[in-house]
mmCIF file of C-alpha atoms and ligand atoms in Angstrom:
data_model
loop_
_atom_site.group_PDB
_atom_site.id
_atom_site.type_symbol
_atom_site.label_atom_id
_atom_site.label_comp_id
_atom_site.label_asym_id
_atom_site.label_seq_id
_atom_site.Cartn_x
_atom_site.Cartn_y
_atom_site.Cartn_z
ATOM 1 C CA UNK A 1 118.243 97.838 108.183
ATOM 2 C CA UNK A 2 122.025 98.159 108.368
ATOM 3 C CA UNK A 3 123.795 101.248 109.678
ATOM 4 C CA UNK A 4 124.624 103.722 106.971
ATOM 5 C CA UNK A 5 126.697 106.866 106.497
ATOM 6 C CA UNK A 6 124.823 107.917 103.376
ATOM 7 C CA UNK A 7 121.111 107.974 102.640
ATOM 8 C CA UNK A 8 122.066 107.550 98.971
ATOM 9 C CA UNK A 9 125.305 106.034 97.733
ATOM 10 C CA UNK A 10 125.681 105.545 93.981
ATOM 11 C CA UNK A 11 128.894 104.053 92.610
ATOM 12 C CA UNK A 12 129.682 103.654 88.895
ATOM 13 C CA UNK A 13 126.019 103.481 88.013
ATOM 14 C CA UNK A 14 124.851 103.221 84.456
ATOM 15 C CA UNK A 15 121.384 102.531 83.149
ATOM 16 C CA UNK A 16 120.190 101.741 79.608
ATOM 17 C CA UNK A 17 116.602 101.076 78.682
ATOM 18 C CA UNK A 18 117.709 98.529 76.069
ATOM 19 C CA UNK A 19 120.792 96.321 76.062
ATOM 20 C CA UNK A 20 122.266 97.639 72.836
ATOM 21 C CA UNK A 21 121.416 101.306 73.447
ATOM 22 C CA UNK A 22 123.742 103.884 74.956
ATOM 23 C CA UNK A 23 123.059 104.522 78.653
ATOM 24 C CA UNK A 24 120.641 107.357 79.499
ATOM 25 C CA UNK A 25 122.362 107.681 82.874
ATOM 26 C CA UNK A 26 125.995 107.370 83.913
ATOM 27 C CA UNK A 27 126.981 108.485 87.403
ATOM 28 C CA UNK A 28 130.389 107.520 88.781
ATOM 29 C CA UNK A 29 129.670 108.649 92.318
ATOM 30 C CA UNK A 30 126.872 110.420 94.145
ATOM 31 C CA UNK A 31 126.589 110.375 97.912
ATOM 32 C CA UNK A 32 123.974 112.154 99.970
ATOM 33 C CA UNK A 33 124.193 112.328 103.747
ATOM 34 C CA UNK A 34 121.108 111.592 105.868
ATOM 35 C CA UNK A 35 118.847 114.592 106.458
ATOM 36 C CA UNK A 36 120.054 116.572 103.406
ATOM 37 C CA UNK A 37 117.538 118.250 101.138
ATOM 38 C CA UNK A 38 118.581 118.068 97.512
ATOM 39 C CA UNK A 39 117.073 119.890 94.563
ATOM 40 C CA UNK A 40 117.736 118.113 91.268
ATOM 41 C CA UNK A 41 116.956 119.836 87.995
ATOM 42 C CA UNK A 42 117.665 119.138 84.344
ATOM 43 C CA UNK A 43 116.356 119.389 80.806
ATOM 44 C CA UNK A 44 113.294 117.464 79.743
ATOM 45 C CA UNK A 45 114.272 113.930 78.794
ATOM 46 C CA UNK A 46 117.648 114.130 80.578
ATOM 47 C CA UNK A 47 116.830 111.193 82.859
ATOM 48 C CA UNK A 48 115.554 112.697 86.125
ATOM 49 C CA UNK A 49 112.543 110.402 86.465
ATOM 50 C CA UNK A 50 114.683 107.431 85.463
ATOM 51 C CA UNK A 51 117.120 108.304 88.262
ATOM 52 C CA UNK A 52 114.262 108.535 90.794
ATOM 53 C CA UNK A 53 113.004 105.127 89.654
ATOM 54 C CA UNK A 54 116.487 103.710 90.275
ATOM 55 C CA UNK A 55 116.668 105.330 93.716
ATOM 56 C CA UNK A 56 113.274 103.942 94.688
ATOM 57 C CA UNK A 57 114.100 100.471 93.353
ATOM 58 C CA UNK A 58 111.432 100.490 90.645
ATOM 59 C CA UNK A 59 114.343 100.002 88.220
ATOM 60 C CA UNK A 60 117.727 98.405 88.897
ATOM 61 C CA UNK A 61 120.962 99.701 87.320
ATOM 62 C CA UNK A 62 122.454 98.017 84.244
ATOM 63 C CA UNK A 63 125.801 98.176 86.046
ATOM 64 C CA UNK A 64 127.186 99.660 89.241
ATOM 65 C CA UNK A 65 125.763 99.824 92.722
ATOM 66 C CA UNK A 66 123.016 101.873 94.353
ATOM 67 C CA UNK A 67 122.738 101.720 98.131
ATOM 68 C CA UNK A 68 119.691 103.347 99.644
ATOM 69 C CA UNK A 69 119.789 103.742 103.436
ATOM 70 C CA UNK A 70 122.603 101.187 103.461
ATOM 71 C CA UNK A 71 120.712 98.590 101.392
ATOM 72 C CA UNK A 72 121.749 97.517 97.904
ATOM 73 C CA UNK A 73 118.329 97.250 96.289
ATOM 74 C CA UNK A 74 119.590 95.155 93.356
ATOM 75 C CA UNK A 75 120.608 92.415 95.821
ATOM 76 C CA UNK A 76 117.136 91.890 97.207
ATOM 77 C CA UNK A 77 114.176 90.478 95.262
ATOM 78 C CA UNK A 78 111.386 92.453 93.637
ATOM 79 C CA UNK A 79 108.928 91.857 96.477
ATOM 80 C CA UNK A 80 111.502 92.829 99.084
ATOM 81 C CA UNK A 81 112.208 96.003 97.089
ATOM 82 C CA UNK A 82 108.476 96.844 97.110
ATOM 83 C CA UNK A 83 108.385 96.277 100.865
ATOM 84 C CA UNK A 84 111.509 98.364 101.364
ATOM 85 C CA UNK A 85 109.971 101.223 99.355
ATOM 86 C CA UNK A 86 106.688 101.083 101.279
ATOM 87 C CA UNK A 87 108.508 101.141 104.625
ATOM 88 C CA UNK A 88 111.356 103.535 104.072
ATOM 89 C CA UNK A 89 110.592 105.797 101.104
ATOM 90 C CA UNK A 90 107.812 108.355 100.755
ATOM 91 C CA UNK A 91 107.057 109.056 97.108
ATOM 92 C CA UNK A 92 105.162 112.100 95.801
ATOM 93 C CA UNK A 93 104.365 112.377 92.119
ATOM 94 C CA UNK A 94 103.175 115.226 89.930
ATOM 95 C CA UNK A 95 99.601 113.915 89.843
ATOM 96 C CA UNK A 96 99.630 112.913 93.549
ATOM 97 C CA UNK A 97 98.240 109.463 92.533
ATOM 98 C CA UNK A 98 95.510 109.273 95.151
ATOM 99 C CA UNK A 99 92.875 106.601 94.584
ATOM 100 C CA UNK A 100 89.875 108.790 93.685
ATOM 101 C CA UNK A 101 87.107 106.442 94.878
ATOM 102 C CA UNK A 102 88.616 105.919 98.341
ATOM 103 C CA UNK A 103 88.265 108.325 101.234
ATOM 104 C CA UNK A 104 91.246 110.441 102.240
ATOM 105 C CA UNK A 105 91.640 108.297 105.353
ATOM 106 C CA UNK A 106 91.578 105.072 103.309
ATOM 107 C CA UNK A 107 94.185 106.482 100.923
ATOM 108 C CA UNK A 108 96.530 107.145 103.848
ATOM 109 C CA UNK A 109 95.687 103.843 105.569
ATOM 110 C CA UNK A 110 96.707 102.012 102.427
ATOM 111 C CA UNK A 111 100.215 103.432 102.768
ATOM 112 C CA UNK A 112 100.248 102.358 106.436
ATOM 113 C CA UNK A 113 99.172 98.849 105.432
ATOM 114 C CA UNK A 114 101.854 98.488 102.775
ATOM 115 C CA UNK A 115 104.435 99.940 105.140
ATOM 116 C CA UNK A 116 103.651 97.247 107.759
ATOM 117 C CA UNK A 117 104.027 99.662 110.630
ATOM 118 C CA UNK A 118 101.225 98.517 112.911
ATOM 119 C CA UNK A 119 102.035 101.077 115.601
ATOM 120 C CA UNK A 120 100.271 103.670 113.499
ATOM 121 C CA UNK A 121 96.567 104.153 114.072
ATOM 122 C CA UNK A 122 93.755 106.504 113.112
ATOM 123 C CA UNK A 123 94.895 109.019 115.739
ATOM 124 C CA UNK A 124 98.282 109.343 114.100
ATOM 125 C CA UNK A 125 96.600 109.938 110.730
ATOM 126 C CA UNK A 126 94.418 112.675 112.262
ATOM 127 C CA UNK A 127 97.437 114.247 114.006
ATOM 128 C CA UNK A 128 99.418 114.319 110.801
ATOM 129 C CA UNK A 129 96.576 115.828 108.766
ATOM 130 C CA UNK A 130 96.115 118.457 111.530
ATOM 131 C CA UNK A 131 99.777 119.343 111.242
ATOM 132 C CA UNK A 132 99.402 119.710 107.486
ATOM 133 C CA UNK A 133 96.516 122.121 107.976
ATOM 134 C CA UNK A 134 93.775 119.775 106.736
ATOM 135 C CA UNK A 135 90.410 119.877 108.440
ATOM 136 C CA UNK A 136 89.611 116.475 110.048
ATOM 137 C CA UNK A 137 86.233 116.409 108.266
ATOM 138 C CA UNK A 138 88.169 115.918 105.055
ATOM 139 C CA UNK A 139 89.310 112.459 106.154
ATOM 140 C CA UNK A 140 85.941 110.939 105.302
ATOM 141 C CA UNK A 141 85.625 112.615 101.891
ATOM 142 C CA UNK A 142 86.531 110.856 98.658
ATOM 143 C CA UNK A 143 89.864 111.946 97.207
ATOM 144 C CA UNK A 144 88.057 112.855 93.965
ATOM 145 C CA UNK A 145 86.110 115.552 95.842
ATOM 146 C CA UNK A 146 89.192 117.483 96.965
ATOM 147 C CA UNK A 147 90.698 120.642 95.533
ATOM 148 C CA UNK A 148 94.201 120.382 94.078
ATOM 149 C CA UNK A 149 95.585 122.179 97.148
ATOM 150 C CA UNK A 150 93.904 119.654 99.468
ATOM 151 C CA UNK A 151 95.104 116.743 97.326
ATOM 152 C CA UNK A 152 98.701 117.932 97.593
ATOM 153 C CA UNK A 153 98.496 117.945 101.395
ATOM 154 C CA UNK A 154 96.983 114.474 101.420
ATOM 155 C CA UNK A 155 99.802 113.333 99.125
ATOM 156 C CA UNK A 156 102.328 114.741 101.617
ATOM 157 C CA UNK A 157 100.458 113.057 104.504
ATOM 158 C CA UNK A 158 100.513 109.737 102.668
ATOM 159 C CA UNK A 159 104.238 110.093 101.923
ATOM 160 C CA UNK A 160 105.052 110.959 105.571
ATOM 161 C CA UNK A 161 102.733 108.641 107.500
ATOM 162 C CA UNK A 162 105.289 105.822 107.818
ATOM 163 C CA UNK A 163 108.013 108.261 108.944
ATOM 164 C CA UNK A 164 110.169 107.413 105.923
ATOM 165 C CA UNK A 165 113.907 108.039 106.070
ATOM 166 C CA UNK A 166 113.804 109.222 102.447
ATOM 167 C CA UNK A 167 111.320 111.304 100.440
ATOM 168 C CA UNK A 168 111.376 111.348 96.667
ATOM 169 C CA UNK A 169 109.318 114.003 94.918
ATOM 170 C CA UNK A 170 108.961 114.185 91.127
ATOM 171 C CA UNK A 171 107.613 117.551 89.921
ATOM 172 C CA UNK A 172 104.985 117.691 92.694
ATOM 173 C CA UNK A 173 104.366 121.417 92.300
ATOM 174 C CA UNK A 174 103.824 121.598 88.553
ATOM 175 C CA UNK A 175 100.016 121.923 88.765
ATOM 176 C CA UNK A 176 100.039 124.475 91.593
ATOM 177 C CA UNK A 177 99.851 128.269 91.486
ATOM 178 C CA UNK A 178 102.647 130.197 93.173
ATOM 179 C CA UNK A 179 100.872 130.652 96.555
ATOM 180 C CA UNK A 180 99.868 127.002 96.949
ATOM 181 C CA UNK A 181 103.291 125.999 95.641
ATOM 182 C CA UNK A 182 105.089 127.938 98.404
ATOM 183 C CA UNK A 183 102.697 126.517 100.987
ATOM 184 C CA UNK A 184 103.343 123.002 99.663
ATOM 185 C CA UNK A 185 107.105 123.485 99.959
ATOM 186 C CA UNK A 186 106.779 124.778 103.516
ATOM 187 C CA UNK A 187 104.551 121.906 104.635
ATOM 188 C CA UNK A 188 106.698 119.247 102.987
ATOM 189 C CA UNK A 189 110.060 120.511 104.193
ATOM 190 C CA UNK A 190 108.950 121.353 107.747
ATOM 191 C CA UNK A 191 107.471 117.895 108.148
ATOM 192 C CA UNK A 192 110.566 116.267 106.665
ATOM 193 C CA UNK A 193 112.828 118.255 109.018
ATOM 194 C CA UNK A 194 110.986 116.886 112.084
ATOM 195 C CA UNK A 195 112.237 113.362 111.336
ATOM 196 C CA UNK A 196 115.542 114.358 109.675
ATOM 197 C CA UNK A 197 114.191 112.858 106.485
ATOM 198 C CA UNK A 198 116.409 113.058 103.410
ATOM 199 C CA UNK A 199 114.591 114.749 100.522
ATOM 200 C CA UNK A 200 115.348 114.348 96.824
ATOM 201 C CA UNK A 201 113.170 116.773 94.926
ATOM 202 C CA UNK A 202 113.045 117.009 91.135
ATOM 203 C CA UNK A 203 111.645 119.999 89.279
ATOM 204 C CA UNK A 204 112.093 122.110 86.159
ATOM 205 C CA UNK A 205 111.281 125.158 88.284
ATOM 206 C CA UNK A 206 114.666 126.483 89.381
ATOM 207 C CA UNK A 207 113.015 129.192 91.479
ATOM 208 C CA UNK A 208 112.373 126.476 94.106
ATOM 209 C CA UNK A 209 116.107 125.930 94.576
ATOM 210 C CA UNK A 210 116.395 128.285 97.571
ATOM 211 C CA UNK A 211 114.360 125.879 99.723
ATOM 212 C CA UNK A 212 117.130 123.273 99.610
ATOM 213 C CA UNK A 213 120.575 122.584 101.099
ATOM 214 C CA UNK A 214 121.965 121.776 97.682
ATOM 215 C CA UNK A 215 120.970 122.352 94.061
ATOM 216 C CA UNK A 216 122.427 120.109 91.404
ATOM 217 C CA UNK A 217 121.759 119.576 87.730
ATOM 218 C CA UNK A 218 121.668 116.045 86.399
ATOM 219 C CA UNK A 219 124.107 117.190 83.727
ATOM 220 C CA UNK A 220 126.652 118.247 86.383
ATOM 221 C CA UNK A 221 126.070 115.046 88.324
ATOM 222 C CA UNK A 222 126.942 113.019 85.243
ATOM 223 C CA UNK A 223 129.926 115.257 84.339
ATOM 224 C CA UNK A 224 131.357 114.807 87.837
ATOM 225 C CA UNK A 225 130.904 111.128 87.210
ATOM 226 C CA UNK A 226 132.891 111.258 83.972
ATOM 227 C CA UNK A 227 135.896 112.971 85.513
ATOM 228 C CA UNK A 228 135.942 110.516 88.434
ATOM 229 C CA UNK A 229 135.424 107.320 86.447
HETATM 230 N N1 LIG B 301 109.912 103.134 79.699
HETATM 231 C C1 LIG B 301 110.835 103.660 78.884
HETATM 232 N N2 LIG B 301 111.338 102.920 77.856
HETATM 233 C C2 LIG B 301 112.280 103.428 77.046
HETATM 234 N N3 LIG B 301 112.793 104.677 77.155
HETATM 235 C C3 LIG B 301 112.334 105.455 78.139
HETATM 236 C C4 LIG B 301 111.332 104.990 79.062
HETATM 237 N N4 LIG B 301 111.064 105.985 79.953
HETATM 238 C C5 LIG B 301 111.867 107.020 79.604
HETATM 239 N N5 LIG B 301 112.626 106.704 78.528
HETATM 240 C C6 LIG B 301 113.655 107.578 77.889
HETATM 241 O O1 LIG B 301 114.682 107.828 78.855
HETATM 242 C C7 LIG B 301 115.151 109.181 78.722
HETATM 243 C C8 LIG B 301 115.032 109.872 80.085
HETATM 244 O O2 LIG B 301 113.624 110.009 80.407
HETATM 245 P P1 LIG B 301 113.128 110.586 81.806
HETATM 246 O O3 LIG B 301 111.641 110.462 81.828
HETATM 247 O O4 LIG B 301 113.916 109.954 82.879
HETATM 248 O O5 LIG B 301 113.564 112.128 81.661
HETATM 249 P P2 LIG B 301 113.156 113.374 82.573
HETATM 250 O O6 LIG B 301 114.431 114.148 82.763
HETATM 251 O O7 LIG B 301 112.453 112.916 83.781
HETATM 252 O O8 LIG B 301 112.168 114.160 81.597
HETATM 253 P P3 LIG B 301 110.947 115.168 81.952
HETATM 254 O O9 LIG B 301 111.577 116.331 82.663
HETATM 255 O O10 LIG B 301 110.436 115.543 80.587
HETATM 256 O O11 LIG B 301 109.959 114.407 82.768
HETATM 257 C C9 LIG B 301 114.325 109.819 77.627
HETATM 258 O O12 LIG B 301 115.076 109.787 76.429
HETATM 259 C C10 LIG B 301 113.100 108.935 77.528
HETATM 260 O O13 LIG B 301 112.584 108.943 76.223
#
């Protein structure tokens, strides 16, 4: 990976779902320094998930440039983008997306396998789950047998196991009550801080904003874009 000053660097980005439709996203410039923790909020349908898909290279912009950790994801092929995501980006979704029929350990090992970081072994999985407050006996249980609170910790473990430089979280707290939600935020952000991981966290719940270095609405991000463009 090349050296980079910004974990995220978006320049003149626009994205439309269909060629003849108006863009759902237009951002003239958005730069995020490594290690920053950003809280992004916005109305339903405003394009937050679309933006996260662009940042993680699941989508590529219709025009403009997105550099993630110094790499322009549109310039590398689809398979290379998948590899890049597995190695450098930890993704946590609302539903946690664990494979229900696999054990907790196998769910995490899958992320290790796709990340191609052979230095990691079962000890590092156990150490990480310890740190996240999960009993080691849970590693052998099927993901489908876990409580929601346990699933969220496993999802954090899976996102962190490859020591990603960037974490992207899309409404990960929406199914949690307020106690487990605060615990989730603590576990996620403390673990991210250990590796100076950049965090981009999307939620409707503005009360979470105080956990972050910066709060920004997608609307403001796009307005700033308009005045700069
Ligand atoms: N696969 C798709 N094909 C076409 N249009 C889509 C697709 N996915 C999303 N959209 C549209 O793009 C716009 C932005 O959707 P997106 O899911 O990014 O919003 P959001 O801010 O994440 O919403 P929410 O907070 O409700 O999850 C919406 O108008 C949506 O209908």
